[in-house]
Amino acid sequence: MVEEIGKTVEGDLIINVGPQHPATHGVLHLVLTLNGETIKKVEPHLGYIHRSIEKMCESLSYRQFIYSTSRMDYLSAHINNHACALCVEKGLGIEVPARAQVIRVLMDELTRIASHELWWGAMAMDLGAFTPFFHAFRERETINDIMEETCGARLTMNYNVPGGVMADLHPNFQERVKNFLKLYKLKIHEYDELVTGNIIFQNRMKGVGYLSKEDAISYGVTGPAARGSGVSSDIRKLYPYEIYKQLEFDEILETEGDSFARYMVRLREMNESIKIIEQLIDNIPDGDFQAKTKAVLKLPKGEFYQRVETARGELGVYIVSEGGTTPYRIKFRSPGFSNLSALDHMARGGKIGDLVATMGTLDLVIPDIDR
Amino acid sequence: MFSLESITTIVQNWLTKTFSPNLALFFEFVIVGVLAIALFAALGLVLVLMERKVAAWIQIRLGPNRVGPKGILQSLADTVKLIMKEGLTPDGSDKFLFNLAPFIVMMVAMLALAPIGFSKGFHIWDINIGVLYVSAISSVSVIGILMAGWASNNKYSLLGAMRSGAQMVSYELSVGLCILSIIVLTGSLSLNDIVLSQQNGWWLFKGHIPAIISFVIFIIAVTAETNRAPFDLSEAESELTAGFHTEYSGMKFALFFLAEYINIFIVCAIGATLFLGGWMPFHLGTWEGFNHIMDYIPSFIWFFGKTFFLIFVIMWFRWTFPRLRVDQLLNLEWKYLLPISMVNLVIMTLVAIQGWHF
Amino acid sequence: MIELIIWKTDYTYMSKEEIKTAISELLPTAVFDETGEWLNVQIEAGEWKDAALKLRSLAGLSFNFLFCLTCVDWKTHFTMVYHLRATASLDDIVVKVKLDREKPEIATVSDIWRTAELLEREVYDLFGVIFLEHPDLRRLLLTDDWVGYPLRKDYEDPINMIKL
């Protein structure tokens, strides 16, 4: 039986999961080869939401292209924009004012919490529990409201510009974030009571979708998925950008490498983000929210690479500049794409239910994969 | 005191007086049939609305609140919509079996209704092997589901149907053994006798710990047998989109949907009858005054109250628990529930022989 | 109030020189370029597979994490760009391989870094670079019957307008 896994033989059941399927959360198309309920092979078919953002960016200016990246990983849109802004700033050598740095990091962490909240609800829904989704949205809505007030949008914020942020914080910002922190601390124990401690949930997750440390590195898995396998991969710690160097927070590591470890990493990461917000919310320095930049940005000839830690892992922005007003070539190293490549390895030999659990803990966002 | 028994007696007397015995019997059939269908329709509407309201309550939202006052007409509007919809039959399906399957599932649900005593002296058919009849009939519904899954010519449906088949066949054993442990105490298979034997207290309380154990196992097993979450593997929308009824639409889908709710009602009614005394009021030993007050509450309110309480518990499960995996589901039955309920049955027999129960 | 410092660009934990010495012993034919943020290593297309194996198994500085794989169309030639990281010491290098534009062929590294399997398929899809001995070289994002390679600079598609 085991040696057959990976090969397709006559009589195997081949199932199309997606492009429209409740568990893929988007237009991901997986072709499963099954022996009864046991998965022999998972083959991803991508491109249903491919917009060729990389090609589009080649004809957009350095100010414009940032906004198209909101549409990649729409759940951590702010962090995507942040990466692009940082990359352009690196090319131009702009010094970002302290206030803008703090605002950016605050927004990053709020986005990360919002993204993890959504993941938590969707993960539980994949496993058949509907209620957590609504409980997660209760907290997530408050974050979205904060975003709406300051950035003017709830999901695709477009708040970062090269040199800082687009506008100053809303006067209510600090108060509302503090209210959110209060609400979060009041409700976070429900997450453990409702889902984490549930015996059915633990049975579904423990030992499922195992990914060893070596495989995680070889498959290029990053973010919470890699940290569940014991790979230290938090860019905020390894290659600190902005003010992360001065902040106190832990990189969450689990060594089991199964779905439950990845689940716990994400859940505990939210608490770390809360820690960061608590350190910053009363310490927002005065000053400019944006550095003075030229109207038309021209990056010098060369190559610039900037990576940040999004909610899903390492996002890299690789800009090749020829000295013009538009990038010559842009490549986005999206975390979802690499994480997806490990799915086949992780799901083989498991049941269909295991595939859903594994896919849930990888937290795939399809526009991020297809770009 | 208001009682449904008096109404049935009046109707019965009037019919036998007015018509010849055969014609009277025929009219009784018609009345029973109409009432059964009416009950079905009403239960479907009420249970669907109840599910949505319970779900909304658990999920901190409001639930349906636009159609009619407080949304009580929502399920009626849904039914109208489903009737208007086109019932598609996919190409390559076995058309006869595909169209037959929902009706088989529905008929099974209807048949199982016969021996249930809704109120004192108010049941369709007081058959002396009532419990056996219900377990026999309810196991037929797996055929309807397998038929639906096979005839759809869809791999999701097939997987769902196979899961459902394995699941229902296994969990029937536990249900049967739990029912048997009460039969051991009553010594009768008739549901009416079982209710009457709980005159001085419900079996849940009279039967010591073995009765409580078998009640818990019964609730778990019937949740699985009716394919409800956390055992809804045959539908498992995040894995198999909609399982065995993926290809069904319109009224044919509605029949599956309705049958699921009727099945819940039936198993909860059986549970209420066996463990919670059916339509028998709550009596406490020798407190005559208290017992007298309890007797004033009409017996059908007792029956529906207990049944709906159990239905609420099962809905509570659904909106709280994640789903099991298919191998864990079968492990749970064959490695835990079945051995426990077998041992439990032996202990219960000992209790019954020695007369240790109250 | 916490102290804030200005954002820095030098992340590497070993100096470029040290990495350069380590690698130049291994790959004598490689050409180095130190102008960018990281050490750039130029390798001939024919030697790439061999070099990749060596980089992967370099003692003490094993570049075991391929975190970015892409291609740049320079109109006269293609350049394959491999961003590698040694997860033990957190050092990064960039490997560049020049490819002939008429006949872009390079050995696959999907057996060395398994993440490359999908990434190479993406590059094949969008640039038309052929990866020799790739286990499953098919179009990934575009449909199987797509004509042309969209990320090439000479690609024109009048139907799906991409120029703004």
CSV table of C-alpha atoms in Angstrom, one decimal, chain C:
chain,number,residue,atom,x,y,z
C,1,MET,CA,9.5,56.0,25.2
C,2,ILE,CA,11.7,53.5,23.4
C,3,GLU,CA,14.7,54.6,21.5
C,4,LEU,CA,14.2,54.5,17.7
C,5,ILE,CA,17.0,53.9,15.3
C,6,ILE,CA,17.1,54.6,11.6
C,7,TRP,CA,16.4,51.7,9.4
C,8,LYS,CA,19.6,49.8,8.3
C,9,THR,CA,20.4,47.9,5.2
C,10,ASP,CA,23.2,45.6,6.3
C,11,TYR,CA,21.6,42.4,7.5
C,12,THR,CA,24.2,39.8,6.6
C,13,TYR,CA,25.8,38.2,9.5
C,14,MET,CA,29.0,37.2,7.7
C,15,SER,CA,30.8,39.8,5.6
C,16,LYS,CA,30.6,39.4,1.8
C,17,GLU,CA,34.4,38.8,1.8
C,18,GLU,CA,34.1,35.7,4.0
C,19,ILE,CA,31.3,34.2,2.0
C,20,LYS,CA,33.3,35.0,-1.1
C,21,THR,CA,36.3,33.2,0.1
C,22,ALA,CA,34.3,30.2,1.1
C,23,ILE,CA,32.5,30.0,-2.2
C,24,SER,CA,35.5,30.8,-4.5
C,25,GLU,CA,37.3,27.8,-3.1
C,26,LEU,CA,34.3,25.7,-4.1
C,27,LEU,CA,33.6,27.3,-7.5
C,28,PRO,CA,36.8,28.6,-9.0
C,29,THR,CA,35.1,29.7,-12.3
C,30,ALA,CA,32.5,31.8,-10.6
C,31,VAL,CA,32.5,35.6,-11.1
C,32,PHE,CA,31.6,37.7,-8.1
C,33,ASP,CA,29.9,41.0,-7.9
C,34,GLU,CA,29.7,42.9,-4.6
C,35,THR,CA,27.8,46.0,-5.6
C,36,GLY,CA,24.4,45.0,-4.4
C,37,GLU,CA,23.1,44.2,-1.0
C,38,TRP,CA,24.2,40.7,-1.2
C,39,LEU,CA,27.0,38.8,-2.8
C,40,ASN,CA,26.2,38.1,-6.4
C,41,VAL,CA,27.7,34.9,-7.9
C,42,GLN,CA,27.8,34.5,-11.7
C,43,ILE,CA,27.8,30.9,-12.9
C,44,GLU,CA,27.8,29.5,-16.4
C,45,ALA,CA,24.6,27.6,-17.4
C,46,GLY,CA,26.5,24.4,-17.9
C,47,GLU,CA,28.1,24.4,-14.5
C,48,TRP,CA,24.9,25.4,-12.6
C,49,LYS,CA,23.7,21.9,-11.5
C,50,ASP,CA,27.2,21.0,-10.2
C,51,ALA,CA,27.5,24.4,-8.4
C,52,ALA,CA,24.1,24.1,-6.9
C,53,LEU,CA,24.9,20.7,-5.4
C,54,LYS,CA,28.1,22.1,-4.0
C,55,LEU,CA,26.4,25.1,-2.5
C,56,ARG,CA,23.8,22.9,-1.0
C,57,SER,CA,26.4,20.7,0.7
C,58,LEU,CA,28.9,23.4,1.7
C,59,ALA,CA,30.2,22.5,5.1
C,60,GLY,CA,29.3,25.1,7.7
C,61,LEU,CA,27.6,27.3,5.2
C,62,SER,CA,25.1,25.1,3.5
C,63,PHE,CA,22.7,27.1,1.3
C,64,ASN,CA,19.8,24.9,2.0
C,65,PHE,CA,16.9,27.4,1.5
C,66,LEU,CA,16.1,28.6,-2.0
C,67,PHE,CA,13.8,31.4,-1.1
C,68,CYS,CA,13.3,33.1,-4.4
C,69,LEU,CA,13.8,31.8,-8.0
C,70,THR,CA,13.0,34.0,-10.9
C,71,CYS,CA,14.2,35.1,-14.3
C,72,VAL,CA,14.8,38.5,-15.8
C,73,ASP,CA,14.5,39.2,-19.5
C,74,TRP,CA,17.4,41.5,-20.6
C,75,LYS,CA,16.2,41.6,-24.2
C,76,THR,CA,19.6,40.2,-25.3
C,77,HIS,CA,19.7,37.3,-22.9
C,78,PHE,CA,17.9,35.9,-19.9
C,79,THR,CA,19.3,35.9,-16.4
C,80,MET,CA,18.1,33.2,-14.0
C,81,VAL,CA,18.2,34.6,-10.4
C,82,TYR,CA,18.4,32.3,-7.5
C,83,HIS,CA,18.3,33.7,-4.0
C,84,LEU,CA,19.8,31.3,-1.5
C,85,ARG,CA,20.0,31.4,2.2
C,86,ALA,CA,21.9,29.3,4.7
C,87,THR,CA,19.4,28.7,7.5
C,88,ALA,CA,22.1,27.9,10.0
C,89,SER,CA,24.1,31.1,9.7
C,90,LEU,CA,21.4,33.3,8.0
C,91,ASP,CA,23.7,34.3,5.2
C,92,ASP,CA,22.2,35.1,1.7
C,93,ILE,CA,23.8,35.0,-1.7
C,94,VAL,CA,22.4,35.6,-5.1
C,95,VAL,CA,23.3,33.2,-7.9
C,96,LYS,CA,22.9,34.5,-11.5
C,97,VAL,CA,23.0,32.3,-14.5
C,98,LYS,CA,23.0,33.8,-18.0
C,99,LEU,CA,20.9,32.0,-20.6
C,100,ASP,CA,20.8,32.3,-24.3
C,101,ARG,CA,17.6,34.0,-25.3
C,102,GLU,CA,17.1,31.8,-28.5
C,103,LYS,CA,17.5,28.6,-26.7
C,104,PRO,CA,17.0,29.1,-22.9
C,105,GLU,CA,17.9,25.8,-21.3
C,106,ILE,CA,19.1,25.2,-17.8
C,107,ALA,CA,19.3,22.1,-15.5
C,108,THR,CA,16.6,21.8,-13.0
C,109,VAL,CA,17.4,22.1,-9.3
C,110,SER,CA,14.0,20.7,-8.1
C,111,ASP,CA,15.8,17.6,-6.8
C,112,ILE,CA,18.1,19.8,-4.6
C,113,TRP,CA,15.6,22.3,-3.4
C,114,ARG,CA,12.2,20.8,-3.7
C,115,THR,CA,10.4,24.2,-3.7
C,116,ALA,CA,12.0,24.8,-7.1
C,117,GLU,CA,9.6,22.3,-8.7
C,118,LEU,CA,6.7,24.8,-8.7
C,119,LEU,CA,8.9,27.9,-9.0
C,120,GLU,CA,10.6,26.5,-12.2
C,121,ARG,CA,7.2,25.6,-13.6
C,122,GLU,CA,6.2,29.2,-13.1
C,123,VAL,CA,9.3,30.5,-14.8
C,124,TYR,CA,8.7,28.0,-17.7
C,125,ASP,CA,5.2,29.3,-17.9
C,126,LEU,CA,6.0,33.0,-18.0
C,127,PHE,CA,9.4,33.1,-19.6
C,128,GLY,CA,9.7,29.8,-21.6
C,129,VAL,CA,12.9,28.7,-20.0
C,130,ILE,CA,13.3,25.0,-20.4
C,131,PHE,CA,14.4,23.2,-17.3
C,132,LEU,CA,16.2,20.0,-18.3
C,133,GLU,CA,15.2,16.8,-16.4
C,134,HIS,CA,12.4,18.6,-14.6
C,135,PRO,CA,9.9,16.0,-13.4
C,136,ASP,CA,6.8,17.7,-14.6
C,137,LEU,CA,7.4,20.7,-16.8
C,138,ARG,CA,4.0,22.0,-17.8
C,139,ARG,CA,2.2,25.4,-17.8
C,140,LEU,CA,1.3,26.3,-14.3
C,141,LEU,CA,-0.6,29.5,-14.2
C,142,LEU,CA,-1.7,29.9,-17.8
C,143,THR,CA,-3.9,27.5,-19.8
C,144,ASP,CA,-2.1,24.7,-21.6
C,145,ASP,CA,-2.9,26.2,-25.0
C,146,TRP,CA,-1.5,29.6,-24.3
C,147,VAL,CA,0.7,31.0,-27.0
C,148,GLY,CA,3.8,33.0,-26.0
C,149,TYR,CA,5.5,33.8,-22.7
C,150,PRO,CA,3.9,36.9,-21.1
C,151,LEU,CA,6.8,38.1,-18.9
C,152,ARG,CA,9.2,38.4,-21.9
C,153,LYS,CA,9.7,42.0,-22.9
C,154,ASP,CA,8.7,41.4,-26.5
C,155,TYR,CA,5.3,39.9,-25.5
C,156,GLU,CA,2.4,41.7,-27.0
C,157,ASP,CA,-1.2,40.6,-26.3
C,158,PRO,CA,-3.8,42.9,-27.9
C,159,ILE,CA,-6.7,41.1,-26.2
C,160,ASN,CA,-5.5,41.0,-22.6
C,161,MET,CA,-4.1,44.6,-22.5
C,162,ILE,CA,-1.5,44.7,-19.8
C,163,LYS,CA,0.2,48.0,-20.6
C,164,LEU,CA,-1.5,50.9,-18.8
